[in-house]
Amino acid sequence: MALYEHVVISRQDISPQQAEALNDTLKSLVEAGGGTVAKIEYWGLRNLTYRIKKNRKGHYSLLAIDAPAEAVKEMERQLGINEDVLRYLTVRVEELDLELSPILARRDRDRERRDDAPQGAF
């Protein structure tokens, strides 16, 4: 089976719970096709560089997938039909990176910095 990284951007109008439900749906599609999802990261609601279908923001998610090509094609077909999905990108990789992605690692590092700052500092 091949290894893939898959990023999905969904509409800003849906709730974070609906974005997580979309991730679960994608996971079940991959597993039905004989693959596995090694990692799912929800990056949250982020600003888009330019408007996509009249949206200024989108819910970003990253999936690390180990699946046959047919399962990935079916997942992409389903995403093309789904009205909540603005964009998606699937990239074949040599190996899956199961560590925290740079986006979430930076968010955690910034959170730790704020927690370590002395109280009353500007």
Short mmCIF file of C-alpha atoms in Angstrom, two decimals:
data_model
loop_
_atom_site.label_atom_id
_atom_site.label_comp_id
_atom_site.label_asym_id
_atom_site.label_seq_id
_atom_site.Cartn_x
_atom_site.Cartn_y
_atom_site.Cartn_z
CA MET A 1 0.00 0.00 0.00
CA ALA A 2 1.06 3.58 -0.57
CA LEU A 3 1.52 6.33 2.01
CA TYR A 4 -0.26 9.68 1.66
CA GLU A 5 -0.67 12.98 3.47
CA HIS A 6 -4.08 14.51 2.90
CA VAL A 7 -5.21 18.06 3.80
CA VAL A 8 -8.87 19.10 3.73
CA ILE A 9 -10.26 22.64 4.01
CA SER A 10 -13.95 22.80 4.86
CA ARG A 11 -16.35 25.77 4.98
CA GLN A 12 -16.23 28.26 7.85
CA ASP A 13 -20.00 27.91 8.40
CA ILE A 14 -19.76 24.41 9.85
CA SER A 15 -18.94 23.80 13.50
CA PRO A 16 -15.67 22.24 14.70
CA GLN A 17 -17.69 19.13 15.63
CA GLN A 18 -18.94 18.85 12.04
CA ALA A 19 -15.36 19.21 10.77
CA GLU A 20 -14.29 16.39 13.13
CA ALA A 21 -17.24 14.31 11.87
CA LEU A 22 -15.98 14.86 8.31
CA ASN A 23 -12.58 13.53 9.42
CA ASP A 24 -14.26 10.46 10.90
CA THR A 25 -16.16 9.93 7.64
CA LEU A 26 -12.91 10.11 5.68
CA LYS A 27 -11.32 7.62 8.06
CA SER A 28 -14.19 5.16 7.59
CA LEU A 29 -13.96 5.54 3.78
CA VAL A 30 -10.25 4.73 3.83
CA GLU A 31 -10.76 1.77 6.16
CA ALA A 32 -13.60 0.45 3.97
CA GLY A 33 -11.16 0.53 1.05
CA GLY A 34 -8.63 -1.59 2.93
CA GLY A 35 -6.38 1.18 4.28
CA THR A 36 -5.59 2.74 7.63
CA VAL A 37 -5.40 6.29 8.93
CA ALA A 38 -2.31 6.65 11.10
CA LYS A 39 -2.93 10.22 12.26
CA ILE A 40 -5.68 12.85 12.14
CA GLU A 41 -4.93 16.45 13.14
CA TYR A 42 -7.59 19.15 13.30
CA TRP A 43 -5.79 22.48 12.82
CA GLY A 44 -8.84 24.62 13.54
CA LEU A 45 -10.42 27.58 11.80
CA ARG A 46 -7.73 29.48 9.90
CA ASN A 47 -7.68 32.46 7.54
CA LEU A 48 -7.47 31.75 3.82
CA THR A 49 -4.99 33.67 1.67
CA TYR A 50 -7.78 34.46 -0.80
CA ARG A 51 -11.52 33.84 -0.90
CA ILE A 52 -12.67 30.40 -1.94
CA LYS A 53 -16.36 30.11 -2.78
CA LYS A 54 -17.03 33.35 -0.84
CA ASN A 55 -15.31 32.04 2.32
CA ARG A 56 -12.54 33.97 4.08
CA LYS A 57 -11.76 31.19 6.59
CA GLY A 58 -11.75 27.41 6.61
CA HIS A 59 -11.46 24.43 8.94
CA TYR A 60 -8.15 22.67 8.18
CA SER A 61 -7.45 18.99 8.84
CA LEU A 62 -4.45 16.76 8.10
CA LEU A 63 -4.64 12.98 7.69
CA ALA A 64 -1.73 10.54 7.41
CA ILE A 65 -2.99 7.62 5.32
CA ASP A 66 -1.66 4.14 4.45
CA ALA A 67 -4.03 2.86 1.77
CA PRO A 68 -4.33 1.49 -1.75
CA ALA A 69 -4.83 4.03 -4.54
CA GLU A 70 -8.44 2.95 -5.12
CA ALA A 71 -9.38 3.88 -1.55
CA VAL A 72 -7.81 7.33 -1.94
CA LYS A 73 -9.59 7.86 -5.26
CA GLU A 74 -12.93 6.99 -3.67
CA MET A 75 -12.24 9.36 -0.76
CA GLU A 76 -11.40 12.18 -3.21
CA ARG A 77 -14.56 11.43 -5.21
CA GLN A 78 -16.65 11.74 -2.05
CA LEU A 79 -14.91 15.02 -1.15
CA GLY A 80 -15.68 16.41 -4.60
CA ILE A 81 -19.38 15.75 -4.01
CA ASN A 82 -19.45 17.20 -0.47
CA GLU A 83 -20.62 20.84 -0.43
CA ASP A 84 -18.87 21.54 2.88
CA VAL A 85 -15.40 20.91 1.38
CA LEU A 86 -13.66 23.91 -0.17
CA ARG A 87 -10.37 22.29 -1.18
CA TYR A 88 -8.38 19.11 -0.62
CA LEU A 89 -4.90 17.96 -1.52
CA THR A 90 -3.46 14.45 -1.41
CA VAL A 91 0.31 13.96 -1.67
CA ARG A 92 2.08 10.61 -1.86
CA VAL A 93 5.02 10.45 0.56
CA GLU A 94 7.89 8.05 1.16
CA GLU A 95 7.16 7.72 4.89
CA LEU A 96 4.51 9.00 7.27
CA ASP A 97 5.49 11.67 9.78
CA LEU A 98 3.58 10.69 12.92
CA GLU A 99 4.96 13.52 15.06
CA LEU A 100 3.05 16.70 15.73
CA SER A 101 2.86 18.85 12.59
CA PRO A 102 4.70 22.21 12.60
CA ILE A 103 1.39 24.09 12.79
CA LEU A 104 0.27 22.37 16.00
CA ALA A 105 3.81 22.33 17.44
CA ARG A 106 4.05 26.11 17.02
CA ARG A 107 0.64 26.57 18.64
CA ASP A 108 1.74 24.50 21.66
CA ARG A 109 5.06 26.38 21.88
CA ASP A 110 3.25 29.74 21.82
CA ARG A 111 0.86 28.53 24.52
CA GLU A 112 3.79 27.46 26.74
CA ARG A 113 5.44 30.86 26.26
CA ARG A 114 2.29 32.65 27.39
CA ASP A 115 2.01 30.39 30.42
CA ASP A 116 5.66 31.03 31.38
CA ALA A 117 5.40 34.82 31.06
CA PRO A 118 5.41 36.68 34.38
CA GLN A 119 2.04 37.99 35.46
CA GLY A 120 1.56 41.70 34.88
CA ALA A 121 4.01 41.79 31.96
CA PHE A 122 2.77 43.41 28.84
#
